[in-house]
Amino acid sequence: MREILGKRRRLLSQSSDRGPELIDSALTFATDWQWPVLPGVTADPQGRSRCGCPDPECTVPGAHPFDPGLLAATTEARMVRWWWTNRPTAPIILATGGTAPCAVSLPALAASRALVALDRQGIRLGPVVASPTRWSVLVRPYTMEQLGELLYAKDFVPGSLRFHGEGGYIALPPSETGRGDIRWERAPLPGSASPWVPDVEAVVDAVVDALTRTGVSAPEL
């Protein structure tokens, strides 16, 4: 029993230690970079792979908004501070689109190989957000019409590519979710203003080309 309680205390201590880092990051995103954010659902403490939301088969445990809903995302410092003061371990959720970056995501293994190929080609990327299962490349805001025209012009687009535009969301570092920690694979420059991000066309063109030419398998995940 002592061992179990000891483990629980350590876990609680780690969660509470993460609180200041989360609130500082959320305030940077919202007030310095003008990225609308809101708190996500925390993972179920009884089973980290499960979500704290009512859906027993949630596919993104602890990495999505629930209460409040996505429309509540804000850049207002007072609201952000209130949320993370009351929910210090809540994941940071970015509401993509509008004035905030959008994202293109793909499975982690395919993404790591694609980034190597893009570096060899000299393709400039902005921040890249990584979870244990998927990586998200941040891009400039785009419209659904713009994305539709881009994909229509392609002979082949891997089915595992996902697009997070207006009305979408992704979890930002240093969030902890049911699938593991969210981290920067390519971090924004420290102390910079809102980070530079590329156009979606450049990213999709380069990623599709890299996946096709390197023969990387990108399964549905």
C-alpha positions as a printed NumPy array, in Angstrom:
array([[  0.   ,   0.   ,   0.   ],
       [  2.849,   2.361,   0.827],
       [  4.388,   1.753,  -2.581],
       [  1.094,   2.495,  -4.36 ],
       [  0.538,   5.666,  -2.352],
       [  4.12 ,   6.698,  -3.   ],
       [  3.638,   6.333,  -6.732],
       [  0.427,   8.333,  -6.571],
       [  2.135,  11.124,  -4.643],
       [  4.911,  11.267,  -7.22 ],
       [  2.374,  11.448, -10.054],
       [  0.434,  14.19 ,  -8.294],
       [  3.649,  16.071,  -7.642],
       [  4.66 ,  15.826, -11.294],
       [  1.221,  17.09 , -12.379],
       [  1.334,  20.046, -10.   ],
       [  4.892,  20.894, -11.093],
       [  3.665,  21.113, -14.686],
       [  1.043,  23.746, -13.809],
       [  3.243,  26.893, -13.936],
       [  4.79 ,  25.772, -17.228],
       [  1.358,  25.199, -18.757],
       [ -0.078,  28.543, -17.715],
       [  3.045,  30.415, -18.857],
       [  2.912,  28.672, -22.238],
       [ -0.824,  29.285, -22.618],
       [ -0.33 ,  32.991, -21.887],
       [  2.517,  33.208, -24.415],
       [  0.394,  31.622, -27.128],
       [ -2.641,  33.778, -26.367],
       [ -1.247,  37.191, -25.497],
       [  2.143,  37.322, -27.227],
       [  1.319,  35.346, -30.377],
       [ -2.443,  36.017, -30.513],
       [ -3.272,  32.322, -30.91 ],
       [ -6.728,  31.541, -29.431],
       [ -6.468,  28.73 , -26.898],
       [ -8.641,  26.927, -24.389],
       [ -8.19 ,  24.071, -21.899],
       [ -8.656,  20.519, -23.128],
       [-10.092,  17.509, -21.354],
       [ -7.613,  15.916, -18.993],
       [ -6.945,  12.213, -19.319],
       [ -8.815,   9.863, -16.985],
       [ -6.66 ,   9.519, -13.814],
       [ -7.811,   5.906, -13.482],
       [ -6.433,   5.008, -16.906],
       [ -4.133,   7.365, -18.789],
       [ -5.097,   5.892, -22.153],
       [ -8.718,   6.867, -21.529],
       [-10.224,  10.319, -21.786],
       [-12.005,  12.288, -19.105],
       [-14.866,  13.029, -21.514],
       [-18.079,  10.93 , -21.601],
       [-17.05 ,   9.059, -24.781],
       [-15.655,   5.647, -23.718],
       [-14.09 ,   5.202, -27.174],
       [-12.524,   8.653, -27.496],
       [ -9.72 ,   8.473, -30.08 ],
       [ -7.818,  11.523, -28.797],
       [ -7.873,  11.055, -25.003],
       [ -7.087,  14.262, -23.165],
       [ -6.295,  16.137, -26.389],
       [ -9.543,  17.858, -27.333],
       [-11.922,  20.534, -26.007],
       [-15.137,  19.545, -24.248],
       [-16.156,  21.995, -21.537],
       [-15.775,  24.749, -22.573],
       [-16.333,  24.053, -26.259],
       [-14.021,  25.095, -29.077],
       [-15.87 ,  28.379, -29.689],
       [-14.693,  29.589, -26.274],
       [-11.049,  29.781, -27.437],
       [ -9.623,  33.203, -26.641],
       [ -6.519,  35.387, -26.61 ],
       [ -7.663,  37.248, -23.495],
       [ -5.057,  36.963, -20.748],
       [ -7.522,  37.189, -17.862],
       [ -9.611,  34.271, -19.158],
       [ -6.557,  32.146, -19.918],
       [ -5.139,  32.791, -16.463],
       [ -8.471,  31.909, -14.822],
       [ -8.777,  28.647, -16.763],
       [ -5.317,  27.328, -15.902],
       [ -5.455,  28.583, -12.335],
       [ -8.529,  26.424, -11.844],
       [ -7.382,  23.568, -14.123],
       [ -3.58 ,  23.648, -13.823],
       [ -2.942,  20.337, -15.609],
       [ -5.356,  20.872, -18.514],
       [ -3.838,  20.409, -21.998],
       [ -3.479,  23.557, -24.109],
       [ -5.724,  23.377, -27.166],
       [ -5.145,  25.683, -30.137],
       [ -8.224,  26.597, -32.179],
       [ -6.775,  26.474, -35.699],
       [ -7.728,  28.817, -38.53 ],
       [ -8.918,  32.397, -38.558],
       [ -6.004,  34.462, -37.252],
       [ -4.228,  31.398, -35.849],
       [ -2.073,  28.91 , -37.762],
       [ -3.615,  25.853, -39.347],
       [ -1.825,  22.497, -39.397],
       [ -1.098,  19.479, -41.556],
       [ -0.561,  16.292, -39.561],
       [  0.638,  12.79 , -40.382],
       [  1.74 ,   9.657, -38.495],
       [  4.918,  10.127, -36.454],
       [  7.154,   7.655, -38.309],
       [  6.157,   8.997, -41.713],
       [  6.572,  12.554, -40.437],
       [ 10.093,  11.982, -39.114],
       [ 11.221,  10.569, -42.456],
       [  9.414,  13.259, -44.417],
       [ 11.142,  16.005, -42.407],
       [ 14.541,  14.502, -43.212],
       [ 13.644,  14.539, -46.91 ],
       [ 12.392,  18.135, -46.699],
       [ 15.59 ,  19.267, -44.979],
       [ 17.63 ,  17.721, -47.781],
       [ 15.575,  19.707, -50.289],
       [ 16.085,  22.926, -48.351],
       [ 12.367,  23.354, -47.631],
       [ 11.866,  25.877, -44.828],
       [  9.445,  24.782, -42.126],
       [  8.064,  26.587, -39.125],
       [  7.172,  24.973, -35.797],
       [  6.344,  21.253, -35.763],
       [  4.29 ,  19.82 , -32.897],
       [  4.884,  16.167, -32.008],
       [  2.85 ,  13.62 , -30.077],
       [  3.842,   9.953, -29.738],
       [  1.533,   9.046, -32.648],
       [  1.259,  12.102, -34.933],
       [  3.249,  15.194, -35.849],
       [  1.634,  18.466, -36.932],
       [  3.332,  20.989, -39.227],
       [  1.982,  24.479, -38.586],
       [  1.025,  26.451, -41.693],
       [ -0.583,  29.782, -42.538],
       [ -4.375,  29.968, -42.305],
       [ -6.141,  28.644, -45.398],
       [ -9.723,  28.375, -46.59 ],
       [-11.54 ,  25.147, -47.401],
       [-11.765,  26.294, -51.021],
       [ -8.015,  26.794, -51.15 ],
       [ -7.401,  23.359, -49.639],
       [ -9.917,  21.708, -51.977],
       [ -8.236,  23.148, -55.067],
       [ -4.827,  22.073, -53.776],
       [ -5.87 ,  18.468, -53.151],
       [ -7.86 ,  18.227, -56.394],
       [ -4.715,  19.051, -58.364],
       [ -2.847,  16.108, -56.796],
       [ -2.717,  12.697, -58.467],
       [ -2.245,  11.084, -55.068],
       [ -2.658,  12.267, -51.479],
       [ -1.895,   9.837, -48.609],
       [ -5.087,   9.048, -46.7  ],
       [ -3.288,   9.485, -43.391],
       [ -2.715,  13.207, -43.962],
       [ -5.058,  15.29 , -41.834],
       [ -5.832,  18.962, -42.191],
       [ -6.624,  21.165, -39.202],
       [ -8.187,  24.339, -40.549],
       [-11.066,  26.605, -39.53 ],
       [-13.064,  24.84 , -36.824],
       [-10.223,  22.422, -36.064],
       [ -7.778,  22.115, -33.198],
       [ -4.503,  20.596, -32.049],
       [ -2.868,  20.211, -28.63 ],
       [  0.21 ,  22.348, -27.987],
       [  3.306,  21.761, -25.817],
       [  3.862,  21.168, -22.982],
       [  0.499,  19.398, -22.667],
       [  0.159,  15.88 , -21.299],
       [ -2.512,  13.704, -22.921],
       [ -3.708,  10.128, -22.707],
       [ -1.386,   9.259, -25.611],
       [  1.646,  10.885, -23.976],
       [  3.396,  14.245, -23.849],
       [  3.061,  16.902, -26.544],
       [  6.422,  18.45 , -27.455],
       [  8.102,  20.632, -30.06 ],
       [  9.89 ,  18.637, -32.746],
       [ 10.802,  21.989, -34.325],
       [ 10.446,  24.675, -31.681],
       [  9.717,  28.353, -32.356],
       [ 12.71 ,  30.63 , -31.871],
       [ 12.871,  31.649, -28.195],
       [ 11.736,  35.158, -27.434],
       [ 10.361,  35.675, -30.907],
       [  7.084,  37.268, -31.88 ],
       [  4.391,  35.068, -33.42 ],
       [  6.386,  32.341, -35.205],
       [  6.77 ,  32.311, -38.972],
       [  4.841,  29.51 , -40.683],
       [  4.862,  28.431, -44.353],
       [  2.011,  28.336, -46.841],
       [ -0.04 ,  25.139, -46.888],
       [  0.758,  24.628, -50.589],
       [  4.485,  24.382, -49.919],
       [  4.026,  21.914, -47.079],
       [  1.529,  19.642, -48.844],
       [  3.548,  19.614, -52.067],
       [  6.755,  18.774, -50.224],
       [  5.232,  16.201, -47.855],
       [  3.345,  14.333, -50.581],
       [  6.44 ,  14.331, -52.781],
       [  8.662,  13.139, -49.921],
       [  6.282,  10.353, -48.909],
       [  5.906,   9.212, -52.51 ],
       [  9.587,   9.305, -53.447],
       [ 10.86 ,   7.708, -50.237],
       [  8.197,   4.997, -50.267],
       [  7.242,   5.765, -46.682],
       [  4.194,   3.892, -45.521],
       [  1.725,   6.241, -43.886],
       [ -1.055,   4.074, -42.403],
       [ -4.323,   5.435, -41.159],
       [ -3.862,   6.416, -37.496]])
